[in-house]
Amino acid sequence: MSYETILVETKDKVGVITLNRPKALNALNDQLMDELGHALQQFDQDDAIGCIVLTGSEKAFAAGADIALMANYTYMDAFKGNYVTKNWEHIRQIRKPVIAAVSGYALGGGCELAMMCDFIIASETAKFGQPEIKLGTIPGCGGTQRLPRAISKSKAMDLCLTARMMDAQEAERSGLVSRVVAPEKLMEETLAAAATIACMSLPVVMMIKDTVNRAYETTLSEGVQYERRMFYSTFASDDQKEGMKAFLEKRPPQFKNS
Ligand code: CAA
């Protein structure tokens, strides 16, 4: 498949996807979401890839769902067309880690897309927000659900109800992003983090992603039980043997992803 709205490249063991609709500040339309889903699945199936980075331009990670597309939607267009659900949820099926590298605007669906990634590294220029209220609608791809879990109910209400933007420093203080870096260092730092992850044991990386995500979906005692079962299962892997042996022999581990 050739892509028109995204750029796809690999850097060693890291797959990089760049949203690329610059004239519309990477507004997320159906074509882009279809192409993004396809590219993510390709990287997920590629044994040579250990981690995925999703980024946008310097000015915008993504300024939201495409307003021109939605402007004349009827209820039936949205409901029968399964809008959003049909192609925005692909990213949740990806088993390898996906890091969002965010510069500039991450608004509405752009903020929601970043939140669907496993963690966010932000440039000092990043701005996050859920301004749908100004358009007479509400967030439609998890903003009202993921934002309170990430930054507390009070801050999520503030952002969703006032439509104000949160800068990178506030986003880091609030726990939405894991690190803030200088704009010129965004890709360097993100690729370094992705490369570090890609050198770990891939099955263990996938278990950690799965287990941390469990924390969002279940009770503490169920989650801890789930973690315990996953932890025990690592002792059936060659990579656990290699990782611990390498530590004791004071050498770097050579993981075989088995
Ligand atoms: N959809 C479609 N086009 C968009 C867009 C969007 N979400 N955001 C920006 N664009 C387009 C603009 O229409 C403009 O196109 P033209 O040059 O053809 O006029 C181009 O991108 C550049 O935008 P601006 O001229 O507005 O740039 P700016 O620097 O003055 O402002 C901005 C930047 C503050 C991000 C402003 O563009 C903006 O407010 N965008 C809309 C943000 C928004 O409301 N997002 C939520 C969308 S709804 C949603 O996402 C629902 C959901 O939960 C699924």
mmCIF file of C-alpha atoms and ligand atoms in Angstrom:
data_model
loop_
_atom_site.group_PDB
_atom_site.id
_atom_site.type_symbol
_atom_site.label_atom_id
_atom_site.label_comp_id
_atom_site.label_asym_id
_atom_site.label_seq_id
_atom_site.Cartn_x
_atom_site.Cartn_y
_atom_site.Cartn_z
ATOM 1 C CA MET A 1 0.000 0.000 0.000
ATOM 2 C CA SER A 2 1.371 3.449 -0.840
ATOM 3 C CA TYR A 3 0.498 6.270 1.532
ATOM 4 C CA GLU A 4 -0.552 9.847 0.757
ATOM 5 C CA THR A 5 -1.205 11.277 4.215
ATOM 6 C CA ILE A 6 1.567 9.707 6.265
ATOM 7 C CA LEU A 7 5.301 9.092 5.842
ATOM 8 C CA VAL A 8 6.731 5.780 6.942
ATOM 9 C CA GLU A 9 10.365 4.890 7.553
ATOM 10 C CA THR A 10 12.448 2.565 9.686
ATOM 11 C CA LYS A 11 15.468 3.514 11.759
ATOM 12 C CA ASP A 12 17.205 0.305 12.776
ATOM 13 C CA LYS A 13 14.638 -1.534 14.907
ATOM 14 C CA VAL A 14 12.270 1.448 15.181
ATOM 15 C CA GLY A 15 9.329 2.114 12.863
ATOM 16 C CA VAL A 16 8.563 5.822 12.435
ATOM 17 C CA ILE A 17 5.218 7.130 11.189
ATOM 18 C CA THR A 18 4.862 10.864 10.469
ATOM 19 C CA LEU A 19 1.399 12.371 10.006
ATOM 20 C CA ASN A 20 1.618 14.402 6.829
ATOM 21 C CA ARG A 21 -1.296 16.677 5.933
ATOM 22 C CA PRO A 22 0.589 19.927 6.524
ATOM 23 C CA LYS A 23 -1.981 22.219 4.881
ATOM 24 C CA ALA A 24 -4.644 21.063 7.353
ATOM 25 C CA LEU A 25 -2.305 20.834 10.385
ATOM 26 C CA ASN A 26 -2.575 17.039 10.150
ATOM 27 C CA ALA A 27 -6.341 17.050 10.660
ATOM 28 C CA LEU A 28 -7.364 13.426 10.955
ATOM 29 C CA ASN A 29 -9.611 12.288 8.112
ATOM 30 C CA ASP A 30 -10.657 8.767 7.119
ATOM 31 C CA GLN A 31 -7.853 8.311 4.604
ATOM 32 C CA LEU A 32 -5.228 9.270 7.174
ATOM 33 C CA MET A 33 -6.697 7.026 9.863
ATOM 34 C CA ASP A 34 -6.925 4.096 7.402
ATOM 35 C CA GLU A 35 -3.327 4.602 6.321
ATOM 36 C CA LEU A 36 -2.146 5.003 9.906
ATOM 37 C CA GLY A 37 -3.905 1.792 10.932
ATOM 38 C CA HIS A 38 -2.352 -0.081 8.024
ATOM 39 C CA ALA A 39 1.175 1.208 8.726
ATOM 40 C CA LEU A 40 0.877 0.409 12.438
ATOM 41 C CA GLN A 41 -0.235 -3.145 11.668
ATOM 42 C CA GLN A 42 2.640 -3.614 9.211
ATOM 43 C CA PHE A 43 5.177 -2.580 11.848
ATOM 44 C CA ASP A 44 3.443 -4.721 14.462
ATOM 45 C CA GLN A 45 3.826 -7.788 12.225
ATOM 46 C CA ASP A 46 7.419 -7.016 11.229
ATOM 47 C CA ASP A 47 9.843 -9.122 13.310
ATOM 48 C CA ALA A 48 12.633 -6.614 12.679
ATOM 49 C CA ILE A 49 10.746 -3.820 14.482
ATOM 50 C CA GLY A 50 10.769 -3.521 18.283
ATOM 51 C CA CYS A 51 9.101 -0.155 18.853
ATOM 52 C CA ILE A 52 7.041 2.407 16.909
ATOM 53 C CA VAL A 53 7.185 6.218 16.996
ATOM 54 C CA LEU A 54 4.242 8.348 15.888
ATOM 55 C CA THR A 55 4.883 12.012 15.198
ATOM 56 C CA GLY A 56 3.619 15.020 13.257
ATOM 57 C CA SER A 57 5.129 18.288 12.110
ATOM 58 C CA GLU A 58 6.846 21.016 14.088
ATOM 59 C CA LYS A 59 3.639 23.082 14.074
ATOM 60 C CA ALA A 60 1.128 20.314 14.719
ATOM 61 C CA PHE A 61 1.075 16.734 15.888
ATOM 62 C CA ALA A 62 -2.573 16.890 14.796
ATOM 63 C CA ALA A 63 -5.152 19.691 15.143
ATOM 64 C CA GLY A 64 -7.980 17.200 15.622
ATOM 65 C CA ALA A 65 -10.509 15.273 13.617
ATOM 66 C CA ASP A 66 -11.162 16.849 10.228
ATOM 67 C CA ILE A 67 -13.820 19.493 10.861
ATOM 68 C CA ALA A 68 -14.542 19.899 7.142
ATOM 69 C CA LEU A 69 -15.394 16.196 6.991
ATOM 70 C CA MET A 70 -17.745 16.347 9.991
ATOM 71 C CA ALA A 71 -19.362 19.737 9.428
ATOM 72 C CA ASN A 72 -22.403 18.405 7.572
ATOM 73 C CA TYR A 73 -22.632 14.991 9.221
ATOM 74 C CA THR A 74 -26.068 13.841 10.282
ATOM 75 C CA TYR A 75 -26.588 11.581 13.266
ATOM 76 C CA MET A 76 -27.112 8.668 10.842
ATOM 77 C CA ASP A 77 -23.881 9.440 8.968
ATOM 78 C CA ALA A 78 -21.996 9.165 12.242
ATOM 79 C CA PHE A 79 -23.955 6.228 13.660
ATOM 80 C CA LYS A 80 -24.302 4.060 10.558
ATOM 81 C CA GLY A 81 -20.838 5.005 9.299
ATOM 82 C CA ASN A 82 -19.429 3.916 12.677
ATOM 83 C CA TYR A 83 -17.471 7.180 12.710
ATOM 84 C CA VAL A 84 -14.280 7.095 14.722
ATOM 85 C CA THR A 85 -14.755 3.500 15.926
ATOM 86 C CA LYS A 86 -14.238 2.068 12.451
ATOM 87 C CA ASN A 87 -10.660 3.255 12.001
ATOM 88 C CA TRP A 88 -9.476 5.160 15.076
ATOM 89 C CA GLU A 89 -9.212 2.157 17.339
ATOM 90 C CA HIS A 90 -6.584 0.243 15.310
ATOM 91 C CA ILE A 91 -3.854 1.718 17.455
ATOM 92 C CA ARG A 92 -5.288 -0.014 20.528
ATOM 93 C CA GLN A 93 -4.714 -3.432 18.900
ATOM 94 C CA ILE A 94 -0.986 -2.797 18.405
ATOM 95 C CA ARG A 95 1.048 -5.012 20.741
ATOM 96 C CA LYS A 96 4.400 -3.268 20.358
ATOM 97 C CA PRO A 97 4.942 0.021 22.181
ATOM 98 C CA VAL A 98 3.928 3.174 20.332
ATOM 99 C CA ILE A 99 5.532 6.436 21.504
ATOM 100 C CA ALA A 100 3.974 9.762 20.511
ATOM 101 C CA ALA A 101 6.514 12.516 19.776
ATOM 102 C CA VAL A 102 4.424 15.676 20.024
ATOM 103 C CA SER A 103 5.407 19.116 18.782
ATOM 104 C CA GLY A 104 2.930 21.988 18.396
ATOM 105 C CA TYR A 105 -0.814 21.408 18.496
ATOM 106 C CA ALA A 106 -2.299 18.160 19.783
ATOM 107 C CA LEU A 107 -5.942 19.179 19.915
ATOM 108 C CA GLY A 108 -9.219 17.275 19.987
ATOM 109 C CA GLY A 109 -8.667 14.008 18.140
ATOM 110 C CA GLY A 110 -4.949 14.874 18.013
ATOM 111 C CA CYS A 111 -4.763 14.882 21.808
ATOM 112 C CA GLU A 112 -6.866 11.707 21.874
ATOM 113 C CA LEU A 113 -4.579 10.006 19.354
ATOM 114 C CA ALA A 114 -1.515 10.949 21.422
ATOM 115 C CA MET A 115 -3.235 9.542 24.516
ATOM 116 C CA MET A 116 -3.880 6.250 22.705
ATOM 117 C CA CYS A 117 -0.115 5.860 22.342
ATOM 118 C CA ASP A 118 1.765 4.216 25.208
ATOM 119 C CA PHE A 119 3.550 7.352 26.293
ATOM 120 C CA ILE A 120 4.087 10.884 25.080
ATOM 121 C CA ILE A 121 7.350 12.770 24.735
ATOM 122 C CA ALA A 122 6.622 16.451 24.149
ATOM 123 C CA SER A 123 8.575 19.311 22.670
ATOM 124 C CA GLU A 124 8.548 22.555 24.687
ATOM 125 C CA THR A 125 6.229 23.886 21.947
ATOM 126 C CA ALA A 126 3.534 21.247 22.463
ATOM 127 C CA LYS A 127 -0.017 22.374 23.243
ATOM 128 C CA PHE A 128 -2.709 19.922 24.319
ATOM 129 C CA GLY A 129 -6.430 20.507 24.469
ATOM 130 C CA GLN A 130 -9.959 19.252 23.870
ATOM 131 C CA PRO A 131 -11.612 22.275 22.223
ATOM 132 C CA GLU A 132 -14.611 20.375 20.794
ATOM 133 C CA ILE A 133 -16.991 22.380 22.998
ATOM 134 C CA LYS A 134 -16.252 25.433 20.836
ATOM 135 C CA LEU A 135 -17.542 23.468 17.838
ATOM 136 C CA GLY A 136 -20.770 22.531 19.589
ATOM 137 C CA THR A 137 -19.722 18.933 20.158
ATOM 138 C CA ILE A 138 -17.758 16.817 22.616
ATOM 139 C CA PRO A 139 -14.575 14.737 22.368
ATOM 140 C CA GLY A 140 -15.397 11.585 20.418
ATOM 141 C CA CYS A 141 -12.365 9.387 20.694
ATOM 142 C CA GLY A 142 -11.758 8.907 24.383
ATOM 143 C CA GLY A 143 -10.896 12.467 25.484
ATOM 144 C CA THR A 144 -13.482 12.554 28.259
ATOM 145 C CA GLN A 145 -12.310 9.142 29.497
ATOM 146 C CA ARG A 146 -8.536 9.038 29.052
ATOM 147 C CA LEU A 147 -7.882 12.644 30.072
ATOM 148 C CA PRO A 148 -9.334 12.319 33.617
ATOM 149 C CA ARG A 149 -7.392 9.080 34.088
ATOM 150 C CA ALA A 150 -4.196 10.814 32.926
ATOM 151 C CA ILE A 151 -4.451 14.250 34.556
ATOM 152 C CA SER A 152 -7.304 14.097 37.136
ATOM 153 C CA LYS A 153 -10.970 14.929 36.826
ATOM 154 C CA SER A 154 -10.518 18.565 37.761
ATOM 155 C CA LYS A 155 -7.967 19.320 35.060
ATOM 156 C CA ALA A 156 -9.833 17.257 32.477
ATOM 157 C CA MET A 157 -13.055 19.173 33.220
ATOM 158 C CA ASP A 158 -11.140 22.446 32.963
ATOM 159 C CA LEU A 159 -9.701 21.558 29.535
ATOM 160 C CA CYS A 160 -12.889 20.041 28.096
ATOM 161 C CA LEU A 161 -15.229 22.755 29.414
ATOM 162 C CA THR A 162 -13.134 25.872 28.755
ATOM 163 C CA ALA A 163 -11.380 24.587 25.602
ATOM 164 C CA ARG A 164 -8.159 26.119 26.875
ATOM 165 C CA MET A 165 -4.833 24.683 25.761
ATOM 166 C CA MET A 166 -2.328 23.194 28.188
ATOM 167 C CA ASP A 167 1.351 23.805 27.441
ATOM 168 C CA ALA A 168 4.070 21.172 27.630
ATOM 169 C CA GLN A 169 5.219 22.112 31.148
ATOM 170 C CA GLU A 170 1.705 21.844 32.544
ATOM 171 C CA ALA A 171 1.196 18.589 30.641
ATOM 172 C CA GLU A 172 4.316 17.136 32.242
ATOM 173 C CA ARG A 173 3.364 18.370 35.726
ATOM 174 C CA SER A 174 -0.076 16.827 35.240
ATOM 175 C CA GLY A 175 1.272 13.452 34.147
ATOM 176 C CA LEU A 176 0.027 13.556 30.552
ATOM 177 C CA VAL A 177 3.523 13.459 29.086
ATOM 178 C CA SER A 178 6.525 11.544 30.324
ATOM 179 C CA ARG A 179 9.194 14.102 29.336
ATOM 180 C CA VAL A 180 9.541 17.560 27.814
ATOM 181 C CA VAL A 181 12.512 18.240 25.568
ATOM 182 C CA ALA A 182 13.847 21.121 23.480
ATOM 183 C CA PRO A 183 12.166 21.243 20.050
ATOM 184 C CA GLU A 184 15.362 20.353 18.199
ATOM 185 C CA LYS A 185 15.876 17.310 20.459
ATOM 186 C CA LEU A 186 12.373 15.849 20.117
ATOM 187 C CA MET A 187 13.102 13.186 17.525
ATOM 188 C CA GLU A 188 16.585 12.437 18.850
ATOM 189 C CA GLU A 189 15.292 11.791 22.380
ATOM 190 C CA THR A 190 12.236 9.876 21.205
ATOM 191 C CA LEU A 191 14.237 7.678 18.848
ATOM 192 C CA ALA A 192 16.761 7.008 21.617
ATOM 193 C CA ALA A 193 13.951 5.901 23.949
ATOM 194 C CA ALA A 194 12.459 3.757 21.173
ATOM 195 C CA ALA A 195 15.854 2.211 20.371
ATOM 196 C CA THR A 196 16.367 1.355 24.055
ATOM 197 C CA ILE A 197 13.004 -0.418 24.144
ATOM 198 C CA ALA A 198 13.681 -2.157 20.811
ATOM 199 C CA CYS A 199 16.826 -3.755 22.296
ATOM 200 C CA MET A 200 14.851 -5.413 25.116
ATOM 201 C CA SER A 201 13.168 -8.798 24.827
ATOM 202 C CA LEU A 202 10.148 -8.162 22.573
ATOM 203 C CA PRO A 203 7.817 -10.658 24.320
ATOM 204 C CA VAL A 204 8.682 -9.104 27.679
ATOM 205 C CA VAL A 205 8.120 -5.605 26.249
ATOM 206 C CA MET A 206 4.692 -6.724 25.014
ATOM 207 C CA MET A 207 3.870 -8.263 28.403
ATOM 208 C CA ILE A 208 4.743 -5.004 30.164
ATOM 209 C CA LYS A 209 2.584 -2.974 27.763
ATOM 210 C CA ASP A 210 -0.304 -5.374 28.231
ATOM 211 C CA THR A 211 0.071 -5.444 32.018
ATOM 212 C CA VAL A 212 0.375 -1.671 32.489
ATOM 213 C CA ASN A 213 -2.691 -1.192 30.274
ATOM 214 C CA ARG A 214 -4.541 -3.642 32.530
ATOM 215 C CA ALA A 215 -4.267 -1.032 35.297
ATOM 216 C CA TYR A 216 -6.769 1.099 33.367
ATOM 217 C CA GLU A 217 -9.300 -1.652 32.907
ATOM 218 C CA THR A 218 -9.524 -3.489 36.210
ATOM 219 C CA THR A 219 -9.374 -3.331 40.010
ATOM 220 C CA LEU A 220 -6.071 -3.140 41.898
ATOM 221 C CA SER A 221 -6.265 -6.692 43.255
ATOM 222 C CA GLU A 222 -7.213 -8.142 39.830
ATOM 223 C CA GLY A 223 -4.441 -6.127 38.197
ATOM 224 C CA VAL A 224 -1.862 -7.310 40.713
ATOM 225 C CA GLN A 225 -3.014 -10.916 40.166
ATOM 226 C CA TYR A 226 -2.690 -10.408 36.398
ATOM 227 C CA GLU A 227 0.792 -8.982 36.865
ATOM 228 C CA ARG A 228 1.793 -11.949 39.045
ATOM 229 C CA ARG A 229 0.701 -14.433 36.378
ATOM 230 C CA MET A 230 2.627 -12.525 33.705
ATOM 231 C CA PHE A 231 5.676 -12.335 35.971
ATOM 232 C CA TYR A 232 5.606 -16.109 36.532
ATOM 233 C CA SER A 233 5.274 -16.682 32.783
ATOM 234 C CA THR A 234 8.527 -14.835 32.074
ATOM 235 C CA PHE A 235 10.332 -17.744 33.800
ATOM 236 C CA ALA A 236 9.289 -19.920 30.857
ATOM 237 C CA SER A 237 11.265 -17.708 28.448
ATOM 238 C CA ASP A 238 14.838 -18.004 27.199
ATOM 239 C CA ASP A 239 15.190 -14.256 27.561
ATOM 240 C CA GLN A 240 14.646 -14.343 31.335
ATOM 241 C CA LYS A 241 17.402 -16.984 31.599
ATOM 242 C CA GLU A 242 19.676 -14.896 29.392
ATOM 243 C CA GLY A 243 18.870 -11.582 31.143
ATOM 244 C CA MET A 244 19.638 -12.877 34.629
ATOM 245 C CA LYS A 245 22.659 -14.943 33.508
ATOM 246 C CA ALA A 246 24.094 -11.879 31.721
ATOM 247 C CA PHE A 247 23.642 -9.783 34.870
ATOM 248 C CA LEU A 248 25.486 -12.357 36.974
ATOM 249 C CA GLU A 249 28.248 -12.662 34.362
ATOM 250 C CA LYS A 250 28.521 -8.839 34.196
ATOM 251 C CA ARG A 251 27.888 -8.623 30.432
ATOM 252 C CA PRO A 252 25.116 -7.160 28.270
ATOM 253 C CA PRO A 253 22.250 -9.592 27.554
ATOM 254 C CA GLN A 254 21.684 -11.026 24.088
ATOM 255 C CA PHE A 255 17.924 -11.405 23.890
ATOM 256 C CA LYS A 256 16.506 -13.777 21.263
ATOM 257 C CA ASN A 257 12.859 -12.756 21.624
ATOM 258 C CA SER A 258 11.989 -16.238 22.787
HETATM 259 N N1 CAA B 1 -9.941 20.051 10.724
HETATM 260 C C1 CAA B 1 -9.831 20.537 9.455
HETATM 261 N N2 CAA B 1 -8.985 21.534 9.099
HETATM 262 C C2 CAA B 1 -8.223 22.077 10.067
HETATM 263 C C3 CAA B 1 -8.283 21.637 11.401
HETATM 264 C C4 CAA B 1 -9.188 20.575 11.720
HETATM 265 N N3 CAA B 1 -9.295 20.057 12.959
HETATM 266 N N4 CAA B 1 -7.417 22.372 12.130
HETATM 267 C C5 CAA B 1 -6.828 23.228 11.274
HETATM 268 N N5 CAA B 1 -7.317 23.059 10.022
HETATM 269 C C6 CAA B 1 -6.946 23.792 8.817
HETATM 270 C C7 CAA B 1 -7.533 25.184 8.802
HETATM 271 O O1 CAA B 1 -8.866 25.155 8.355
HETATM 272 C C8 CAA B 1 -6.605 25.894 7.846
HETATM 273 O O2 CAA B 1 -6.956 25.534 6.537
HETATM 274 P P1 CAA B 1 -6.956 26.688 5.376
HETATM 275 O O3 CAA B 1 -5.530 27.159 5.311
HETATM 276 O O4 CAA B 1 -7.388 25.931 4.156
HETATM 277 O O5 CAA B 1 -7.880 27.726 5.821
HETATM 278 C C9 CAA B 1 -5.255 25.228 8.138
HETATM 279 O O6 CAA B 1 -5.547 23.994 8.801
HETATM 280 C C10 CAA B 1 -4.395 26.067 9.071
HETATM 281 O O7 CAA B 1 -5.166 26.338 10.229
HETATM 282 P P2 CAA B 1 -5.320 27.818 10.823
HETATM 283 O O8 CAA B 1 -5.265 28.840 9.747
HETATM 284 O O9 CAA B 1 -6.529 27.828 11.695
HETATM 285 O O10 CAA B 1 -3.968 27.904 11.681
HETATM 286 P P3 CAA B 1 -3.708 28.773 12.984
HETATM 287 O O11 CAA B 1 -2.249 28.660 13.261
HETATM 288 O O12 CAA B 1 -4.315 30.117 12.869
HETATM 289 O O13 CAA B 1 -4.526 28.018 14.173
HETATM 290 C C11 CAA B 1 -5.267 26.082 15.415
HETATM 291 C C12 CAA B 1 -4.152 26.727 14.567
HETATM 292 C C13 CAA B 1 -5.405 26.833 16.758
HETATM 293 C C14 CAA B 1 -4.861 24.638 15.697
HETATM 294 C C15 CAA B 1 -6.611 26.153 14.652
HETATM 295 O O14 CAA B 1 -6.397 25.641 13.334
HETATM 296 C C16 CAA B 1 -7.709 25.360 15.261
HETATM 297 O O15 CAA B 1 -8.303 25.808 16.241
HETATM 298 N N6 CAA B 1 -8.030 24.158 14.711
HETATM 299 C C17 CAA B 1 -9.144 23.356 15.134
HETATM 300 C C18 CAA B 1 -8.856 22.650 16.447
HETATM 301 C C19 CAA B 1 -10.071 21.847 16.882
HETATM 302 O O16 CAA B 1 -11.126 22.374 17.124
HETATM 303 N N7 CAA B 1 -9.905 20.508 17.005
HETATM 304 C C20 CAA B 1 -10.961 19.608 17.386
HETATM 305 C C21 CAA B 1 -11.606 19.005 16.178
HETATM 306 S S1 CAA B 1 -13.079 18.049 16.561
HETATM 307 C C22 CAA B 1 -12.488 16.555 17.088
HETATM 308 O O17 CAA B 1 -11.292 16.302 17.121
HETATM 309 C C23 CAA B 1 -13.539 15.562 17.484
HETATM 310 C C24 CAA B 1 -13.040 14.291 18.104
HETATM 311 O O18 CAA B 1 -12.809 14.237 19.286
HETATM 312 C C25 CAA B 1 -12.893 13.070 17.324
#
